[in-house]
Coordinates of C-alpha atoms and ligand atoms in Angstrom, one line a residue:
M1 CA -27.5 -9.1 -51.3
S2 CA -30.9 -8.1 -52.6
D3 CA -32.8 -8.1 -55.7
D4 CA -34.0 -4.9 -55.3
A5 CA -30.2 -3.6 -54.2
P6 CA -29.4 0.0 -54.4
A7 CA -28.1 1.2 -57.2
G8 CA -24.1 3.1 -56.4
A9 CA -24.0 -1.3 -54.2
V10 CA -19.9 -0.9 -54.2
Q11 CA -18.2 -4.0 -55.2
M12 CA -15.1 -5.0 -53.1
G13 CA -12.1 -5.9 -55.1
L14 CA -12.2 -9.2 -53.2
G15 CA -8.6 -8.3 -51.7
A16 CA -9.9 -5.4 -49.5
A17 CA -13.0 -7.3 -48.2
E18 CA -10.8 -10.2 -47.0
V19 CA -8.7 -7.4 -44.8
L20 CA -11.5 -6.3 -44.0
D21 CA -13.2 -9.7 -42.5
G22 CA -10.4 -10.1 -40.6
L23 CA -10.9 -7.2 -38.7
R24 CA -12.7 -6.8 -35.1
E25 CA -14.9 -4.4 -35.6
A26 CA -17.8 -4.4 -38.0
V27 CA -18.1 -2.1 -41.4
L28 CA -20.6 -1.9 -42.9
I29 CA -21.1 0.4 -46.0
L30 CA -25.0 2.1 -46.8
N31 CA -26.8 4.0 -48.9
G32 CA -29.5 6.8 -48.3
K33 CA -32.3 4.7 -47.1
F34 CA -30.0 3.2 -44.6
D35 CA -30.2 -0.6 -46.3
I36 CA -27.1 -2.2 -45.9
L37 CA -24.7 -2.5 -49.4
F38 CA -22.5 -4.3 -48.1
A39 CA -20.6 -5.4 -44.2
N40 CA -18.1 -7.8 -43.1
R41 CA -18.1 -10.4 -40.9
A42 CA -17.4 -9.1 -37.9
L43 CA -21.3 -7.5 -38.0
S44 CA -22.8 -10.9 -36.6
N45 CA -20.5 -10.6 -33.2
V46 CA -21.6 -6.7 -33.2
L47 CA -25.8 -6.6 -34.6
R48 CA -26.0 -10.1 -34.2
V49 CA -27.3 -11.1 -38.4
A50 CA -25.7 -13.7 -40.5
V51 CA -23.1 -11.5 -43.4
D52 CA -25.8 -13.5 -46.1
E53 CA -28.4 -12.4 -44.0
A54 CA -28.1 -8.7 -43.8
A55 CA -26.6 -7.3 -47.0
G56 CA -30.1 -5.6 -48.7
R57 CA -31.6 -5.3 -45.3
S58 CA -32.3 -1.6 -42.9
L59 CA -29.8 -0.8 -41.0
F60 CA -32.3 0.0 -37.7
S61 CA -34.2 -3.6 -38.0
L62 CA -31.0 -4.9 -36.6
G63 CA -29.3 -5.4 -33.3
G64 CA -31.8 -4.9 -31.0
S65 CA -32.9 -1.0 -29.3
V66 CA -29.6 0.6 -30.8
W67 CA -31.6 1.8 -33.7
N68 CA -34.1 3.5 -31.6
D69 CA -32.5 6.8 -30.7
P70 CA -34.7 9.2 -32.5
K71 CA -31.2 12.1 -32.1
L72 CA -28.3 8.8 -33.4
R73 CA -30.9 8.4 -36.5
R74 CA -30.9 12.1 -37.5
D75 CA -26.8 12.7 -36.3
L76 CA -26.4 9.3 -39.3
S77 CA -29.1 11.3 -41.6
R78 CA -26.3 14.2 -40.8
V79 CA -23.3 12.2 -41.7
I80 CA -24.9 11.6 -46.1
V81 CA -26.2 14.5 -46.4
E82 CA -24.7 16.9 -44.6
G83 CA -21.0 15.5 -44.4
W84 CA -20.4 14.6 -41.3
E85 CA -18.7 12.7 -39.2
L86 CA -19.4 10.7 -36.2
N87 CA -16.7 9.7 -34.3
D88 CA -16.1 7.1 -31.6
L89 CA -20.0 8.0 -30.3
E90 CA -20.4 5.3 -27.3
V91 CA -24.2 3.9 -27.6
E92 CA -25.5 1.0 -25.6
Q93 CA -27.8 -1.8 -26.7
D94 CA -30.1 -4.1 -25.4
L95 CA -30.1 -7.5 -26.5
E96 CA -32.9 -9.7 -25.1
Q97 CA -30.5 -12.8 -24.4
K98 CA -26.9 -11.1 -24.1
G99 CA -28.2 -8.0 -21.5
K100 CA -25.8 -5.1 -22.0
R101 CA -23.7 -4.4 -25.2
Y102 CA -21.7 -1.3 -25.0
L103 CA -20.4 -0.2 -29.2
V104 CA -18.5 2.9 -30.5
L105 CA -19.8 3.7 -33.6
N106 CA -17.9 5.9 -35.8
A107 CA -19.6 6.9 -39.3
R108 CA -18.5 8.7 -42.4
R109 CA -19.6 9.8 -45.8
L110 CA -18.5 8.3 -49.2
M111 CA -18.4 9.1 -52.2
A112 CA -17.8 7.0 -55.0
S113 CA -17.1 10.4 -57.6
A114 CA -18.1 13.5 -56.5
E115 CA -21.3 12.6 -59.0
S116 CA -22.1 9.9 -57.6
V117 CA -24.6 9.1 -54.5
P118 CA -23.7 9.4 -51.7
M119 CA -23.8 6.4 -49.0
L120 CA -22.6 6.3 -45.6
L121 CA -19.2 3.8 -44.1
L122 CA -20.2 2.6 -41.0
A123 CA -18.0 1.4 -38.6
I124 CA -19.0 -0.1 -35.3
Q125 CA -16.8 -1.9 -32.7
D126 CA -17.6 -3.3 -29.3
V127 CA -16.2 -2.1 -26.3
T128 CA -18.1 -4.3 -23.8
E129 CA -15.5 -6.8 -22.6
Q130 CA -13.2 -3.2 -21.8
R131 CA -15.8 -1.0 -20.4
L132 CA -16.9 -4.6 -18.2
A133 CA -13.1 -4.8 -17.3
N134 CA -12.3 -1.0 -16.5
A135 CA -15.9 -1.4 -14.5
E136 CA -14.9 -4.1 -12.8
R137 CA -11.5 -1.8 -12.3
V138 CA -13.2 1.1 -10.7
R139 CA -14.9 -1.3 -8.1
V140 CA -11.7 -3.3 -6.8
Q141 CA -9.7 0.6 -6.7
S142 CA -12.5 2.2 -4.8
E143 CA -13.3 -1.3 -2.5
L144 CA -9.2 -1.5 -1.9
E145 CA -9.3 2.6 -1.4
K146 CA -12.5 2.6 1.2
L147 CA -10.3 -0.9 2.9
A148 CA -7.4 1.1 3.1
T149 CA -9.7 4.5 4.3
E150 CA -10.9 2.6 6.7
L151 CA -7.9 0.2 7.8
A152 CA -5.6 3.9 8.2
R153 CA -8.5 5.2 10.9
S154 CA -9.4 1.9 13.1
N155 CA -5.4 3.0 13.0
Q156 CA -5.9 5.8 14.2
D157 CA -8.8 5.1 17.1
L158 CA -6.3 2.2 18.4
E159 CA -3.1 4.6 18.6
R160 CA -5.7 6.8 19.9
F161 CA -6.9 4.3 22.5
A162 CA -3.7 3.0 23.2
Y163 CA -1.8 7.0 23.7
V164 CA -5.3 7.5 26.0
A165 CA -4.7 3.9 28.1
S166 CA -0.8 4.5 28.4
H167 CA -1.1 7.8 29.1
D168 CA -3.6 7.7 32.0
L169 CA -2.7 4.6 33.7
Q170 CA 0.6 6.3 33.8
E171 CA -0.4 8.5 36.8
P172 CA -1.8 5.3 39.9
L173 CA 0.7 2.7 38.2
R174 CA 3.6 5.2 39.2
M175 CA 1.6 5.8 42.7
V176 CA 0.6 1.5 43.1
A177 CA 5.0 0.5 41.6
S178 CA 6.3 3.7 44.1
Y179 CA 4.4 2.2 47.5
T180 CA 5.7 -1.6 46.8
Q181 CA 8.6 -0.1 46.8
L182 CA 8.3 1.4 49.8
L183 CA 6.7 -1.0 51.0
A184 CA 9.9 -3.3 49.4
R185 CA 11.9 -1.0 51.3
R186 CA 10.2 -0.3 55.2
Y187 CA 9.2 -4.0 56.0
A188 CA 11.8 -6.6 54.0
G189 CA 12.5 -8.9 57.1
Q190 CA 10.1 -7.0 59.3
L191 CA 7.4 -9.6 58.1
D192 CA 7.6 -13.5 57.7
A193 CA 8.7 -14.9 54.4
R194 CA 5.7 -15.7 52.8
A195 CA 4.8 -11.3 52.8
D196 CA 8.5 -10.7 51.5
K197 CA 7.7 -13.0 48.5
Y198 CA 4.6 -11.2 47.9
I199 CA 5.9 -7.9 47.9
A200 CA 8.7 -8.7 46.4
Y201 CA 6.3 -10.5 43.7
A202 CA 4.0 -7.3 43.7
V203 CA 6.8 -4.1 43.3
D204 CA 8.8 -7.1 40.1
G205 CA 4.6 -6.8 38.4
A206 CA 4.5 -2.8 38.6
T207 CA 8.2 -2.6 37.6
R208 CA 6.8 -4.7 34.6
M209 CA 3.8 -2.6 33.7
Q210 CA 5.8 0.5 33.7
E211 CA 7.9 -0.5 31.0
L212 CA 5.5 -1.8 28.8
V213 CA 2.4 1.2 30.1
N214 CA 6.0 3.2 28.6
G215 CA 6.9 1.9 26.1
L216 CA 3.7 1.6 24.8
L217 CA 2.8 5.3 25.3
A218 CA 6.4 5.8 23.7
Y219 CA 4.9 4.3 20.0
S220 CA 1.4 5.1 20.1
R221 CA 2.8 8.7 20.6
V222 CA 5.9 8.2 17.1
S223 CA 2.8 9.7 14.5
R224 CA 1.2 12.0 16.9
Q225 CA 4.9 14.3 16.8
G226 CA 4.2 15.5 13.7
E227 CA 6.9 16.2 11.0
D228 CA 8.8 18.4 12.8
F229 CA 11.7 17.9 12.2
V230 CA 14.7 19.6 13.4
P231 CA 18.5 19.1 11.4
V232 CA 19.9 15.7 13.6
A233 CA 23.3 14.7 14.1
C234 CA 23.6 11.5 14.1
E235 CA 27.3 11.0 15.9
Q236 CA 25.4 13.4 18.7
V237 CA 22.2 10.7 18.8
L238 CA 25.3 8.4 19.4
E239 CA 27.1 9.3 21.9
S240 CA 24.0 10.1 24.0
V241 CA 22.6 7.1 23.6
L242 CA 26.7 5.2 24.7
R243 CA 25.9 7.7 27.9
N244 CA 22.1 6.5 29.0
L245 CA 23.7 3.1 28.3
E246 CA 27.4 3.3 30.1
H247 CA 26.6 0.9 32.7
A248 CA 25.5 -2.0 30.8
C249 CA 28.1 -1.4 28.2
R250 CA 30.6 -1.5 31.4
K251 CA 28.7 -4.8 33.6
T252 CA 29.2 -6.6 29.9
G253 CA 32.6 -5.9 28.0
A254 CA 30.8 -4.3 25.1
V255 CA 32.8 -2.1 23.1
V256 CA 30.7 -0.2 20.6
T257 CA 32.5 1.6 17.8
H258 CA 30.8 3.9 14.7
D259 CA 31.8 5.2 11.4
A260 CA 31.6 8.5 10.0
L261 CA 27.7 9.4 10.5
P262 CA 26.0 11.7 9.1
T263 CA 23.2 14.7 10.1
I264 CA 19.7 13.7 9.1
R265 CA 16.8 15.1 9.0
G266 CA 14.6 14.3 12.0
N267 CA 13.2 13.9 15.9
P268 CA 16.0 14.1 17.7
T269 CA 14.1 11.9 21.0
Q270 CA 12.9 9.5 18.5
L271 CA 16.2 8.6 16.6
T272 CA 17.9 8.7 20.1
Q273 CA 15.0 6.0 21.5
L274 CA 16.1 4.5 17.7
L275 CA 19.4 3.6 18.0
Q276 CA 19.6 2.9 22.0
N277 CA 17.0 -0.1 21.6
L278 CA 19.3 -1.1 18.5
I279 CA 22.0 -0.7 20.8
S280 CA 20.8 -2.3 24.1
N281 CA 19.0 -4.9 22.4
A282 CA 23.1 -5.9 21.0
L283 CA 23.8 -5.9 24.9
K284 CA 21.2 -8.2 25.7
F285 CA 21.2 -10.7 23.6
R286 CA 24.6 -11.3 23.4
G287 CA 26.6 -14.3 22.5
S288 CA 29.6 -16.0 24.6
E289 CA 31.8 -13.1 23.7
P290 CA 32.0 -10.2 25.2
P291 CA 29.4 -7.8 22.9
R292 CA 31.1 -5.5 19.9
V293 CA 29.0 -3.7 18.0
H294 CA 29.4 -1.3 14.9
V295 CA 27.4 1.3 13.6
S296 CA 28.1 2.6 10.0
A297 CA 26.1 5.0 7.4
R298 CA 27.0 4.7 4.1
A299 CA 25.0 7.2 1.6
A300 CA 22.7 5.8 -1.4
A301 CA 21.3 8.0 -3.8
D302 CA 18.4 9.9 -2.0
Q303 CA 19.4 7.5 0.9
W304 CA 20.7 6.5 4.2
L305 CA 21.8 2.9 4.4
F306 CA 22.4 2.9 8.5
S307 CA 23.5 -0.4 9.9
V308 CA 24.1 -1.9 13.1
R309 CA 26.4 -4.9 13.9
D310 CA 27.1 -7.1 16.5
N311 CA 28.1 -9.9 16.9
G312 CA 25.3 -11.8 19.5
I313 CA 22.9 -15.1 19.5
G314 CA 21.7 -14.1 16.0
I315 CA 18.4 -14.7 14.8
D316 CA 16.4 -17.4 12.6
P317 CA 15.4 -16.0 9.4
Q318 CA 12.6 -17.9 10.4
Y319 CA 11.8 -15.3 13.4
F320 CA 12.5 -11.7 10.8
Q321 CA 9.4 -10.9 10.1
R322 CA 7.6 -11.8 14.2
I323 CA 10.4 -9.8 15.6
F324 CA 9.1 -6.5 14.6
V325 CA 5.0 -7.2 15.8
I326 CA 4.3 -5.0 18.9
F327 CA 4.9 -7.5 21.9
Q328 CA 6.7 -10.8 19.9
R329 CA 9.2 -12.0 21.9
L330 CA 11.3 -14.9 20.9
H331 CA 12.0 -15.9 24.5
T332 CA 11.1 -16.3 27.9
R333 CA 11.4 -13.7 30.2
E334 CA 13.5 -15.6 32.0
Q335 CA 15.7 -15.8 29.5
Y336 CA 15.9 -12.3 29.0
S337 CA 14.2 -9.5 29.7
G338 CA 11.9 -7.2 27.9
T339 CA 8.3 -6.6 26.4
G340 CA 8.0 -7.2 22.5
I341 CA 7.8 -3.0 22.3
G342 CA 11.6 -2.1 21.5
L343 CA 11.7 -3.5 18.0
A344 CA 8.1 -2.6 16.6
L345 CA 9.4 0.6 18.3
C346 CA 11.9 1.2 15.7
K347 CA 10.2 0.1 12.5
K348 CA 7.3 2.8 13.3
I349 CA 10.1 5.3 14.1
V350 CA 11.7 4.6 10.7
E351 CA 9.3 3.8 8.8
H352 CA 7.6 7.8 10.5
H353 CA 11.3 9.4 9.5
G354 CA 10.2 7.6 5.5
G355 CA 12.6 4.9 5.7
R356 CA 12.8 1.3 5.9
L357 CA 14.3 -1.2 9.2
W358 CA 15.1 -5.7 8.7
V359 CA 17.8 -7.5 9.7
E360 CA 19.7 -9.9 8.0
S361 CA 21.0 -12.7 10.3
A362 CA 21.5 -16.4 11.0
P363 CA 22.3 -17.8 14.7
G364 CA 25.3 -17.9 16.7
S365 CA 26.7 -15.8 14.0
G366 CA 25.6 -11.9 14.8
S367 CA 23.5 -10.1 14.1
T368 CA 23.2 -6.9 11.6
F369 CA 20.4 -4.2 11.5
L370 CA 19.8 -1.0 9.0
F371 CA 17.2 0.8 8.1
T372 CA 17.4 3.9 5.2
L373 CA 16.7 7.1 5.9
P374 CA 16.6 10.6 3.6
R375 CA 19.3 11.8 2.7
E376 CA 18.7 15.4 1.6
V377 CA 20.6 16.0 -2.0
P378 CA 22.5 18.6 -1.8
E379 CA 21.2 20.3 -5.5
A380 CA 23.2 20.4 -8.5
Ligands
LIG1 P1 12.5 -7.0 23.7 O1 14.0 -6.9 23.3 O2 11.7 -6.5 24.9 O3 12.4 -8.9 23.6 P2 12.5 -6.0 20.9 O4 11.4 -5.7 19.7 O5 13.0 -5.4 20.9 O6 12.2 -6.7 22.3 O7 12.8 -7.6 19.6 C1 12.0 -8.6 20.1 C2 12.4 -9.8 20.2 O8 13.6 -10.0 18.4 C3 13.3 -10.2 21.2 O9 13.1 -11.1 21.9 C4 14.9 -11.0 20.7 O10 14.2 -13.0 20.3 C5 15.2 -10.2 18.9 N1 16.1 -9.6 18.6 C6 16.3 -8.1 19.1 N2 17.4 -7.5 18.6 C7 18.2 -9.1 18.8 C8 19.9 -9.3 19.0 N3 21.1 -8.0 18.5 N4 19.8 -10.4 18.8 C9 19.4 -11.2 18.6 N5 18.1 -11.7 18.7 C10 17.5 -9.9 19.2

């Protein structure tokens, strides 16, 4: 403390000073002229001056630009003179080498007794790191939000494109398909063998393109069909699926069994597509035994857990993600027919209904496709 240390300097007990030195917050005691009577060690972090050098100096001569604001000076005076309080006042500090810092001030009037000269108790906390971390968090968050919005928009564009393209392709494709079929029917055996082969290729190509376009159309329609969900009895859905697959079941000797299935809220067409794709895959990817397929549903908290289990060729776990990606297949067309849209469509339908779809399987041990669908829990 300087020689002319003002009267009223507070003599801190050693214990209290030690406690204060342990704080990360700078704690100062100032007289009415803002000369420093006491400061703890943290002062050097906040105002960039060693404690020994600070004693007796005016607060306003330290710490760069912080005290330049006349309003802040006035407010600090009012703390001493009128007993005001400053609570968590955030101020900026420009330090030449250190750049901008952010400080939080708390100030109280301090009087040893009713007659003694009032002093100022000032606590200064450096919150720069928190501020920067917060700013960084906000920046990253807004960056992520921007990316998510862009992604959603480009997804929507892509879906709109797929929808329009597949929708508009249907009509000319129908023409190509029916006329090549007509050609095949009318002229097979009447031209030379090469012409028969070419026509067969054209019919095959047109049929395949129709399958692809229809699949793509179904895929891009899922989220276009709004949330106009209705109660759907899953057992009835399964019955109609089995009717649709009657021929395939008979041909493969398949037996499809099921537990009691619930009624849920959803889109009946999509739920039919879902079960039909899963069951027809179970028939298509069968093993050496005739297919055995079991459909079940179990109530769990606020969801139904459905499963479609088969005894087919199974799937290597390394492909568990890939099979749900559109156009991804694990086999050639010569091995198994298909477009690679089925499971992607199933996934989209389940997610559109607020659920999740995944698979459990091992090569040669059959596959179980599991999906959740929201369950309406009766109110208590
Ligand atoms: P697609 O049936 O047209 O090939 P999917 O999207 O329905 O297309 O299926 C993707 C791939 O997942 C299939 O090519 C097949 O390899 C595998 N897969 C699907 N279902 C089964 C199943 N029940 N058993 C074994 N593999 C399956």
